[in-house]
PDB file of C-alpha atoms and ligand atoms in Angstrom:
ATOM      1  CA  UNK A 782     124.402  63.276 162.828  1.00  0.00           C
ATOM      2  CA  UNK A 783     124.478  65.714 159.948  1.00  0.00           C
ATOM      3  CA  UNK A 784     127.713  67.337 158.847  1.00  0.00           C
ATOM      4  CA  UNK A 785     127.031  70.936 157.837  1.00  0.00           C
ATOM      5  CA  UNK A 786     129.564  72.875 155.784  1.00  0.00           C
ATOM      6  CA  UNK A 787     127.869  76.185 155.092  1.00  0.00           C
ATOM      7  CA  UNK A 788     126.530  79.014 157.225  1.00  0.00           C
ATOM      8  CA  UNK A 789     123.363  79.159 155.113  1.00  0.00           C
ATOM      9  CA  UNK A 790     122.558  75.521 155.773  1.00  0.00           C
ATOM     10  CA  UNK A 791     123.354  75.874 159.478  1.00  0.00           C
ATOM     11  CA  UNK A 792     121.045  78.859 159.842  1.00  0.00           C
ATOM     12  CA  UNK A 793     118.193  77.289 157.920  1.00  0.00           C
ATOM     13  CA  UNK A 794     118.357  73.926 159.769  1.00  0.00           C
ATOM     14  CA  UNK A 795     118.369  75.662 163.150  1.00  0.00           C
ATOM     15  CA  UNK A 796     115.756  78.261 162.297  1.00  0.00           C
ATOM     16  CA  UNK A 797     112.970  75.703 161.872  1.00  0.00           C
ATOM     17  CA  UNK A 798     113.939  73.907 165.085  1.00  0.00           C
ATOM     18  CA  UNK A 799     114.012  77.176 167.020  1.00  0.00           C
ATOM     19  CA  UNK A 800     110.577  78.100 165.594  1.00  0.00           C
ATOM     20  CA  UNK A 801     109.206  74.856 167.008  1.00  0.00           C
ATOM     21  CA  UNK A 802     110.491  75.797 170.478  1.00  0.00           C
ATOM     22  CA  UNK A 803     113.535  73.527 170.672  1.00  0.00           C
ATOM     23  CA  UNK A 804     116.439  74.539 172.911  1.00  0.00           C
ATOM     24  CA  UNK A 805     119.845  74.615 171.208  1.00  0.00           C
ATOM     25  CA  UNK A 806     123.126  73.736 172.902  1.00  0.00           C
ATOM     26  CA  UNK A 807     126.283  74.939 171.143  1.00  0.00           C
ATOM     27  CA  UNK A 808     129.747  73.514 171.792  1.00  0.00           C
ATOM     28  CA  UNK A 809     132.415  75.511 169.888  1.00  0.00           C
ATOM     29  CA  UNK A 810     135.607  73.492 169.313  1.00  0.00           C
ATOM     30  CA  UNK A 811     138.708  73.450 167.158  1.00  0.00           C
ATOM     31  CA  UNK A 812     138.488  69.675 166.728  1.00  0.00           C
ATOM     32  CA  UNK A 813     141.118  67.099 167.779  1.00  0.00           C
ATOM     33  CA  UNK A 814     138.426  66.107 170.219  1.00  0.00           C
ATOM     34  CA  UNK A 815     139.219  64.312 173.462  1.00  0.00           C
ATOM     35  CA  UNK A 816     137.449  63.396 176.693  1.00  0.00           C
ATOM     36  CA  UNK A 817     137.480  67.057 177.783  1.00  0.00           C
ATOM     37  CA  UNK A 818     135.397  68.031 174.747  1.00  0.00           C
ATOM     38  CA  UNK A 819     133.234  64.950 175.252  1.00  0.00           C
ATOM     39  CA  UNK A 820     132.308  66.193 178.731  1.00  0.00           C
ATOM     40  CA  UNK A 821     131.044  69.467 177.209  1.00  0.00           C
ATOM     41  CA  UNK A 822     129.108  67.626 174.518  1.00  0.00           C
ATOM     42  CA  UNK A 823     127.575  65.190 177.016  1.00  0.00           C
ATOM     43  CA  UNK A 824     126.454  68.084 179.191  1.00  0.00           C
ATOM     44  CA  UNK A 825     125.002  69.903 176.177  1.00  0.00           C
ATOM     45  CA  UNK A 826     123.230  66.686 175.134  1.00  0.00           C
ATOM     46  CA  UNK A 827     121.694  66.303 178.608  1.00  0.00           C
ATOM     47  CA  UNK A 828     120.467  69.908 178.782  1.00  0.00           C
ATOM     48  CA  UNK A 829     119.186  70.704 175.266  1.00  0.00           C
ATOM     49  CA  UNK A 830     116.823  69.388 172.590  1.00  0.00           C
ATOM     50  CA  UNK A 831     119.332  70.036 169.810  1.00  0.00           C
ATOM     51  CA  UNK A 832     123.128  69.897 170.034  1.00  0.00           C
ATOM     52  CA  UNK A 833     125.425  71.661 167.573  1.00  0.00           C
ATOM     53  CA  UNK A 834     129.196  71.213 167.740  1.00  0.00           C
ATOM     54  CA  UNK A 835     131.396  73.441 165.609  1.00  0.00           C
ATOM     55  CA  UNK A 836     134.743  72.040 164.498  1.00  0.00           C
ATOM     56  CA  UNK A 837     136.866  74.832 163.097  1.00  0.00           C
ATOM     57  CA  UNK A 838     140.540  75.673 163.548  1.00  0.00           C
ATOM     58  CA  UNK A 839     140.106  79.425 163.690  1.00  0.00           C
ATOM     59  CA  UNK A 840     143.100  81.132 162.033  1.00  0.00           C
ATOM     60  CA  UNK A 841     142.401  84.579 163.500  1.00  0.00           C
ATOM     61  CA  UNK A 842     143.127  83.434 167.052  1.00  0.00           C
ATOM     62  CA  UNK A 843     146.593  82.046 166.269  1.00  0.00           C
ATOM     63  CA  UNK A 844     149.475  84.446 166.698  1.00  0.00           C
ATOM     64  CA  UNK A 845     151.989  81.867 165.584  1.00  0.00           C
ATOM     65  CA  UNK A 846     151.887  80.541 162.006  1.00  0.00           C
ATOM     66  CA  UNK A 847     153.574  77.240 162.783  1.00  0.00           C
ATOM     67  CA  UNK A 848     151.159  76.575 165.681  1.00  0.00           C
ATOM     68  CA  UNK A 849     148.279  77.059 163.222  1.00  0.00           C
ATOM     69  CA  UNK A 850     149.921  74.895 160.545  1.00  0.00           C
ATOM     70  CA  UNK A 851     150.627  72.022 162.939  1.00  0.00           C
ATOM     71  CA  UNK A 852     147.360  72.172 164.897  1.00  0.00           C
ATOM     72  CA  UNK A 853     145.945  68.615 164.750  1.00  0.00           C
ATOM     73  CA  UNK A 854     143.075  68.132 162.263  1.00  0.00           C
ATOM     74  CA  UNK A 855     141.215  64.861 162.744  1.00  0.00           C
ATOM     75  CA  UNK A 856     137.768  65.226 161.165  1.00  0.00           C
ATOM     76  CA  UNK A 857     136.853  61.536 160.853  1.00  0.00           C
ATOM     77  CA  UNK A 858     137.797  60.664 164.435  1.00  0.00           C
ATOM     78  CA  UNK A 859     136.033  63.834 165.655  1.00  0.00           C
ATOM     79  CA  UNK A 860     132.822  62.929 163.811  1.00  0.00           C
ATOM     80  CA  UNK A 861     132.893  59.393 165.190  1.00  0.00           C
ATOM     81  CA  UNK A 862     133.118  60.768 168.757  1.00  0.00           C
ATOM     82  CA  UNK A 863     130.326  63.279 168.076  1.00  0.00           C
ATOM     83  CA  UNK A 864     128.051  60.609 166.528  1.00  0.00           C
ATOM     84  CA  UNK A 865     128.610  58.396 169.557  1.00  0.00           C
ATOM     85  CA  UNK A 866     127.630  61.297 171.825  1.00  0.00           C
ATOM     86  CA  UNK A 867     124.334  61.744 169.965  1.00  0.00           C
ATOM     87  CA  UNK A 868     125.153  65.150 168.478  1.00  0.00           C
ATOM     88  CA  UNK A 869     122.618  66.418 165.934  1.00  0.00           C
ATOM     89  CA  UNK A 870     124.800  68.723 163.837  1.00  0.00           C
ATOM     90  CA  UNK A 871     128.552  68.984 163.346  1.00  0.00           C
ATOM     91  CA  UNK A 872     129.317  72.341 161.735  1.00  0.00           C
ATOM     92  CA  UNK A 873     132.614  71.902 159.858  1.00  0.00           C
ATOM     93  CA  UNK A 874     133.168  74.925 157.615  1.00  0.00           C
ATOM     94  CA  UNK A 875     136.172  75.987 155.559  1.00  0.00           C
ATOM     95  CA  UNK A 876     138.135  79.141 156.368  1.00  0.00           C
ATOM     96  CA  UNK A 877     136.622  80.808 153.251  1.00  0.00           C
ATOM     97  CA  UNK A 878     133.129  80.020 154.490  1.00  0.00           C
ATOM     98  CA  UNK A 879     133.734  81.705 157.835  1.00  0.00           C
ATOM     99  CA  UNK A 880     135.846  84.567 156.531  1.00  0.00           C
ATOM    100  CA  UNK A 881     134.759  85.324 152.944  1.00  0.00           C
ATOM    101  CA  UNK A 882     136.515  88.598 153.606  1.00  0.00           C
ATOM    102  CA  UNK A 883     138.895  89.477 156.441  1.00  0.00           C
ATOM    103  CA  UNK A 884     137.196  90.122 159.767  1.00  0.00           C
ATOM    104  CA  UNK A 885     138.478  93.564 160.724  1.00  0.00           C
ATOM    105  CA  UNK A 886     136.411  93.894 163.880  1.00  0.00           C
ATOM    106  CA  UNK A 887     138.385  94.939 166.945  1.00  0.00           C
ATOM    107  CA  UNK A 888     136.584  94.165 170.198  1.00  0.00           C
ATOM    108  CA  UNK A 889     137.143  96.417 173.173  1.00  0.00           C
ATOM    109  CA  UNK A 890     137.555  93.506 175.563  1.00  0.00           C
ATOM    110  CA  UNK A 891     138.980  95.660 178.341  1.00  0.00           C
ATOM    111  CA  UNK A 892     140.687  94.529 181.512  1.00  0.00           C
ATOM    112  CA  UNK A 893     139.822  90.814 181.330  1.00  0.00           C
ATOM    113  CA  UNK A 894     141.876  90.533 178.130  1.00  0.00           C
ATOM    114  CA  UNK A 895     144.809  92.716 179.208  1.00  0.00           C
ATOM    115  CA  UNK A 896     146.428  90.216 181.567  1.00  0.00           C
ATOM    116  CA  UNK A 897     147.954  86.713 181.332  1.00  0.00           C
ATOM    117  CA  UNK A 898     147.158  85.247 177.876  1.00  0.00           C
ATOM    118  CA  UNK A 899     146.346  88.756 176.559  1.00  0.00           C
ATOM    119  CA  UNK A 900     149.879  90.209 176.454  1.00  0.00           C
ATOM    120  CA  UNK A 901     151.449  86.756 175.854  1.00  0.00           C
ATOM    121  CA  UNK A 902     149.359  86.080 172.745  1.00  0.00           C
ATOM    122  CA  UNK A 903     148.615  89.447 171.094  1.00  0.00           C
ATOM    123  CA  UNK A 904     145.428  89.296 169.015  1.00  0.00           C
ATOM    124  CA  UNK A 905     144.439  85.875 170.327  1.00  0.00           C
ATOM    125  CA  UNK A 906     141.404  86.966 172.307  1.00  0.00           C
ATOM    126  CA  UNK A 907     140.223  89.297 169.562  1.00  0.00           C
ATOM    127  CA  UNK A 908     140.299  86.287 167.222  1.00  0.00           C
ATOM    128  CA  UNK A 909     138.348  84.208 169.745  1.00  0.00           C
ATOM    129  CA  UNK A 910     135.779  87.015 170.034  1.00  0.00           C
ATOM    130  CA  UNK A 911     135.498  87.160 166.228  1.00  0.00           C
ATOM    131  CA  UNK A 912     134.770  83.474 165.729  1.00  0.00           C
ATOM    132  CA  UNK A 913     132.607  82.970 168.813  1.00  0.00           C
ATOM    133  CA  UNK A 914     130.480  86.042 168.027  1.00  0.00           C
ATOM    134  CA  UNK A 915     129.898  84.670 164.517  1.00  0.00           C
ATOM    135  CA  UNK A 916     128.945  81.233 165.867  1.00  0.00           C
ATOM    136  CA  UNK A 917     126.557  82.805 168.383  1.00  0.00           C
ATOM    137  CA  UNK A 918     124.954  84.993 165.705  1.00  0.00           C
ATOM    138  CA  UNK A 919     124.431  82.022 163.368  1.00  0.00           C
ATOM    139  CA  UNK A 920     123.203  79.469 165.923  1.00  0.00           C
ATOM    140  CA  UNK A 921     121.366  81.659 168.472  1.00  0.00           C
ATOM    141  CA  UNK A 922     122.085  79.033 171.121  1.00  0.00           C
ATOM    142  CA  UNK A 923     120.038  78.637 174.269  1.00  0.00           C
ATOM    143  CA  UNK A 924     123.259  77.636 176.017  1.00  0.00           C
ATOM    144  CA  UNK A 925     126.922  77.555 174.982  1.00  0.00           C
ATOM    145  CA  UNK A 926     129.496  75.297 176.616  1.00  0.00           C
ATOM    146  CA  UNK A 927     133.157  76.099 177.311  1.00  0.00           C
ATOM    147  CA  UNK A 928     135.847  74.268 179.267  1.00  0.00           C
ATOM    148  CA  UNK A 929     137.312  75.877 182.382  1.00  0.00           C
ATOM    149  CA  UNK A 930     140.832  74.902 181.324  1.00  0.00           C
ATOM    150  CA  UNK A 931     140.717  78.102 179.257  1.00  0.00           C
ATOM    151  CA  UNK A 932     139.487  79.994 182.282  1.00  0.00           C
ATOM    152  CA  UNK A 933     140.330  83.476 181.019  1.00  0.00           C
ATOM    153  CA  UNK A 934     138.708  82.731 177.660  1.00  0.00           C
ATOM    154  CA  UNK A 935     135.337  82.343 179.380  1.00  0.00           C
ATOM    155  CA  UNK A 936     135.692  85.795 180.972  1.00  0.00           C
ATOM    156  CA  UNK A 937     136.603  87.234 177.562  1.00  0.00           C
ATOM    157  CA  UNK A 938     133.596  85.584 175.918  1.00  0.00           C
ATOM    158  CA  UNK A 939     131.303  87.021 178.593  1.00  0.00           C
ATOM    159  CA  UNK A 940     132.738  90.473 177.867  1.00  0.00           C
ATOM    160  CA  UNK A 941     132.224  89.989 174.114  1.00  0.00           C
ATOM    161  CA  UNK A 942     128.600  88.987 174.817  1.00  0.00           C
ATOM    162  CA  UNK A 943     128.083  92.174 176.814  1.00  0.00           C
ATOM    163  CA  UNK A 944     129.503  94.244 173.928  1.00  0.00           C
ATOM    164  CA  UNK A 945     127.424  92.452 171.284  1.00  0.00           C
ATOM    165  CA  UNK A 946     124.199  92.116 173.291  1.00  0.00           C
ATOM    166  CA  UNK A 947     124.083  88.294 173.481  1.00  0.00           C
ATOM    167  CA  UNK A 948     122.034  87.166 176.474  1.00  0.00           C
ATOM    168  CA  UNK A 949     122.060  83.361 176.320  1.00  0.00           C
ATOM    169  CA  UNK A 950     123.551  81.202 179.030  1.00  0.00           C
ATOM    170  CA  UNK A 951     127.252  80.307 179.183  1.00  0.00           C
ATOM    171  CA  UNK A 952     127.927  76.973 180.848  1.00  0.00           C
ATOM    172  CA  UNK A 953     131.508  76.647 182.167  1.00  0.00           C
ATOM    173  CA  UNK A 954     132.510  72.975 182.476  1.00  0.00           C
ATOM    174  CA  UNK A 955     135.179  71.551 184.823  1.00  0.00           C
ATOM    175  CA  UNK A 956     138.629  70.536 183.557  1.00  0.00           C
ATOM    176  CA  UNK A 957     138.936  66.857 182.658  1.00  0.00           C
ATOM    177  CA  UNK A 958     142.255  65.270 183.652  1.00  0.00           C
ATOM    178  CA  UNK A 959     144.297  62.189 182.938  1.00  0.00           C
ATOM    179  CA  UNK A 960     144.507  59.779 185.884  1.00  0.00           C
ATOM    180  CA  UNK A 961     147.867  61.338 186.805  1.00  0.00           C
ATOM    181  CA  UNK A 962     146.408  64.856 186.923  1.00  0.00           C
ATOM    182  CA  UNK A 963     147.517  66.315 183.580  1.00  0.00           C
ATOM    183  CA  UNK A 964     144.739  68.510 182.171  1.00  0.00           C
ATOM    184  CA  UNK A 965     143.471  67.138 178.843  1.00  0.00           C
ATOM    185  CA  UNK A 966     144.473  69.269 175.878  1.00  0.00           C
ATOM    186  CA  UNK A 967     144.687  68.774 172.127  1.00  0.00           C
ATOM    187  CA  UNK A 968     148.306  69.881 172.482  1.00  0.00           C
ATOM    188  CA  UNK A 969     149.228  66.955 174.786  1.00  0.00           C
ATOM    189  CA  UNK A 970     149.870  64.757 171.721  1.00  0.00           C
ATOM    190  CA  UNK A 971     152.890  66.972 171.016  1.00  0.00           C
ATOM    191  CA  UNK A 972     154.573  66.018 174.314  1.00  0.00           C
ATOM    192  CA  UNK A 973     157.580  63.711 173.996  1.00  0.00           C
ATOM    193  CA  UNK A 974     157.557  60.620 176.222  1.00  0.00           C
ATOM    194  CA  UNK A 975     159.924  62.403 178.626  1.00  0.00           C
ATOM    195  CA  UNK A 976     157.817  65.570 178.761  1.00  0.00           C
ATOM    196  CA  UNK A 977     154.615  63.552 179.173  1.00  0.00           C
ATOM    197  CA  UNK A 978     156.179  61.742 182.134  1.00  0.00           C
ATOM    198  CA  UNK A 979     156.953  64.960 184.029  1.00  0.00           C
ATOM    199  CA  UNK A 980     153.922  67.057 182.963  1.00  0.00           C
ATOM    200  CA  UNK A 981     151.641  65.867 185.849  1.00  0.00           C
ATOM    201  CA  UNK A 982     153.967  67.772 188.186  1.00  0.00           C
ATOM    202  CA  UNK A 983     152.106  70.943 187.171  1.00  0.00           C
ATOM    203  CA  UNK A 984     148.919  69.740 188.822  1.00  0.00           C
ATOM    204  CA  UNK A 985     150.844  68.381 191.804  1.00  0.00           C
ATOM    205  CA  UNK A 986     152.552  71.729 192.473  1.00  0.00           C
ATOM    206  CA  UNK A 987     149.263  73.604 192.122  1.00  0.00           C
ATOM    207  CA  UNK A 988     147.546  71.260 194.584  1.00  0.00           C
ATOM    208  CA  UNK A 989     150.430  71.656 197.047  1.00  0.00           C
ATOM    209  CA  UNK A 990     150.080  75.423 196.783  1.00  0.00           C
ATOM    210  CA  UNK A 991     146.619  75.242 198.381  1.00  0.00           C
ATOM    211  CA  UNK A 992     148.364  74.344 201.643  1.00  0.00           C
ATOM    212  CA  UNK A 993     150.525  77.480 201.419  1.00  0.00           C
ATOM    213  CA  UNK A 994     147.403  79.617 201.442  1.00  0.00           C
ATOM    214  CA  UNK A 995     146.198  77.757 204.544  1.00  0.00           C
ATOM    215  CA  UNK A 996     149.587  78.436 206.140  1.00  0.00           C
ATOM    216  CA  UNK A 997     149.003  82.181 205.747  1.00  0.00           C
ATOM    217  CA  UNK A 998     151.115  82.918 202.656  1.00  0.00           C
ATOM    218  CA  UNK A 999     150.042  85.862 200.491  1.00  0.00           C
ATOM    219  CA  UNK A1000     148.999  85.385 196.835  1.00  0.00           C
ATOM    220  CA  UNK A1001     152.372  86.823 195.713  1.00  0.00           C
ATOM    221  CA  UNK A1002     154.256  84.370 197.944  1.00  0.00           C
ATOM    222  CA  UNK A1003     152.215  81.462 196.602  1.00  0.00           C
ATOM    223  CA  UNK A1004     152.901  82.587 193.014  1.00  0.00           C
ATOM    224  CA  UNK A1005     156.641  82.701 193.690  1.00  0.00           C
ATOM    225  CA  UNK A1006     156.595  79.268 195.358  1.00  0.00           C
ATOM    226  CA  UNK A1007     154.742  77.683 192.409  1.00  0.00           C
ATOM    227  CA  UNK A1008     157.092  79.193 189.839  1.00  0.00           C
ATOM    228  CA  UNK A1009     160.229  78.129 191.686  1.00  0.00           C
ATOM    229  CA  UNK A1010     158.915  74.613 192.406  1.00  0.00           C
ATOM    230  CA  UNK A1011     158.349  74.046 188.679  1.00  0.00           C
ATOM    231  CA  UNK A1012     161.337  75.919 187.249  1.00  0.00           C
ATOM    232  CA  UNK A1013     163.565  74.338 189.889  1.00  0.00           C
ATOM    233  CA  UNK A1014     163.038  70.861 188.435  1.00  0.00           C
ATOM    234  CA  UNK A1015     164.695  71.910 185.168  1.00  0.00           C
ATOM    235  CA  UNK A1016     161.790  70.318 183.256  1.00  0.00           C
ATOM    236  CA  UNK A1017     159.614  73.414 182.998  1.00  0.00           C
ATOM    237  CA  UNK A1018     159.714  77.040 182.005  1.00  0.00           C
ATOM    238  CA  UNK A1019     156.831  78.928 183.565  1.00  0.00           C
ATOM    239  CA  UNK A1020     155.568  81.772 181.376  1.00  0.00           C
ATOM    240  CA  UNK A1021     153.340  83.159 184.122  1.00  0.00           C
ATOM    241  CA  UNK A1022     151.544  82.097 187.238  1.00  0.00           C
ATOM    242  CA  UNK A1023     148.941  84.617 188.347  1.00  0.00           C
ATOM    243  CA  UNK A1024     146.418  84.414 191.141  1.00  0.00           C
ATOM    244  CA  UNK A1025     143.482  86.514 190.001  1.00  0.00           C
ATOM    245  CA  UNK A1026     139.903  87.352 190.850  1.00  0.00           C
ATOM    246  CA  UNK A1027     137.803  84.625 189.188  1.00  0.00           C
ATOM    247  CA  UNK A1028     135.477  87.184 187.541  1.00  0.00           C
ATOM    248  CA  UNK A1029     137.597  90.244 186.734  1.00  0.00           C
ATOM    249  CA  UNK A1030     140.823  88.303 185.983  1.00  0.00           C
ATOM    250  CA  UNK A1031     142.755  91.004 187.862  1.00  0.00           C
ATOM    251  CA  UNK A1032     145.620  89.987 190.182  1.00  0.00           C
ATOM    252  CA  UNK A1033     144.745  90.089 193.868  1.00  0.00           C
ATOM    253  CA  UNK A1034     147.079  91.552 196.487  1.00  0.00           C
ATOM    254  CA  UNK A1035     145.367  89.756 199.377  1.00  0.00           C
ATOM    255  CA  UNK A1036     143.024  86.747 199.480  1.00  0.00           C
ATOM    256  CA  UNK A1037     140.218  88.950 200.835  1.00  0.00           C
ATOM    257  CA  UNK A1038     140.397  91.079 197.663  1.00  0.00           C
ATOM    258  CA  UNK A1039     138.730  88.323 195.630  1.00  0.00           C
ATOM    259  CA  UNK A1040     135.027  88.916 194.935  1.00  0.00           C
ATOM    260  CA  UNK A1041     132.001  86.632 194.987  1.00  0.00           C
ATOM    261  CA  UNK A1042     133.550  83.871 192.861  1.00  0.00           C
ATOM    262  CA  UNK A1043     136.830  83.742 194.794  1.00  0.00           C
ATOM    263  CA  UNK A1044     140.254  83.495 193.229  1.00  0.00           C
ATOM    264  CA  UNK A1045     141.886  81.269 190.650  1.00  0.00           C
ATOM    265  CA  UNK A1046     145.543  80.618 189.930  1.00  0.00           C
ATOM    266  CA  UNK A1047     146.248  80.461 186.196  1.00  0.00           C
ATOM    267  CA  UNK A1048     149.451  78.978 184.853  1.00  0.00           C
ATOM    268  CA  UNK A1049     151.096  78.760 181.453  1.00  0.00           C
ATOM    269  CA  UNK A1050     154.197  76.642 181.343  1.00  0.00           C
ATOM    270  CA  UNK A1051     156.447  75.192 178.668  1.00  0.00           C
ATOM    271  CA  UNK A1052     157.171  71.517 179.108  1.00  0.00           C
ATOM    272  CA  UNK A1053     159.519  69.977 176.535  1.00  0.00           C
ATOM    273  CA  UNK A1054     158.752  72.952 174.262  1.00  0.00           C
ATOM    274  CA  UNK A1055     154.959  72.446 174.458  1.00  0.00           C
ATOM    275  CA  UNK A1056     152.873  75.265 175.881  1.00  0.00           C
ATOM    276  CA  UNK A1057     150.478  73.898 178.519  1.00  0.00           C
ATOM    277  CA  UNK A1058     147.891  75.749 180.564  1.00  0.00           C
ATOM    278  CA  UNK A1059     146.076  74.823 183.747  1.00  0.00           C
ATOM    279  CA  UNK A1060     144.433  76.499 186.719  1.00  0.00           C
ATOM    280  CA  UNK A1061     143.277  75.921 190.263  1.00  0.00           C
ATOM    281  CA  UNK A1062     140.700  77.510 192.563  1.00  0.00           C
ATOM    282  CA  UNK A1063     141.860  78.819 195.927  1.00  0.00           C
TER     283      UNK A1063
HETATM  284  O1  LIG B 406     138.622  76.937 173.129  1.00  0.00           O
HETATM  285  C1  LIG B 406     138.701  76.716 171.907  1.00  0.00           C
HETATM  286  O2  LIG B 406     138.840  75.576 171.456  1.00  0.00           O
HETATM  287  C2  LIG B 406     138.584  77.871 170.944  1.00  0.00           C
HETATM  288  O3  LIG B 406     139.214  79.016 171.443  1.00  0.00           O
HETATM  289  C3  LIG B 406     137.135  78.191 170.525  1.00  0.00           C
HETATM  290  C4  LIG B 406     136.303  78.661 171.714  1.00  0.00           C
HETATM  291  C5  LIG B 406     136.505  76.952 169.912  1.00  0.00           C
HETATM  292  C6  LIG B 406     137.116  79.305 169.488  1.00  0.00           C
HETATM  293  O4  LIG B 406     137.816  78.933 168.341  1.00  0.00           O
END
């Protein structure tokens, strides 16, 4: 595996491969890689001639300076995992390389970005659109891989692609979980032993909520039940739980309102001061 530090080198290495007809799979990451990322990389490896993984903690998508400062950075361990997965190129640039001058672009991401994470993390999705659009423009991937844990992010990236005219395939990959159900996240290392012990309850409550739908409860009733089941334990503080259309990200009033992809319940919850996200399909 080659470690690439500059945009120029990335473009020139990929250009010759693209000319010779090779397909390129791109996996954008912020490092601190775990089995969830590995599942994306393995899928990219299976489906493409060339696999590029970017490892870059993108400052423009953080709306909290201390979150950015404390975000785990583990380049050597990341590269070991990527080598073992048979990745061809790890793109590991500096902030100056990506943003030689401030990126002032404001993307009109519309309705998909105006709910849930949008209002909770102002500027976050615009920052994601900035970095992902740059990575797409430099790599011209055949396919790009994203985890469904960040369900809304995938909808936002599709919108950015529409705005910018990117036409390659997006491959959403299922959430990878610990044996006890906790969704894998780079932030899980911040959980105290006590918080880690209770965190699987999030998945448990979401799974139990499927039964409420079968019992005839409305989306709003299911949302309320999920929030009170978690907040009622005293171990959690739910920021939001929204049951939305899986494509438009808009809340649904009735189950029948969901379109062709159905509905998804998206949760953000603080557990021992750590912000965790998860989701479930209804
Ligand atoms: O999902 C992430 O890790 C990041 O938002 C991404 C897509 C790598 C952009 O920085």
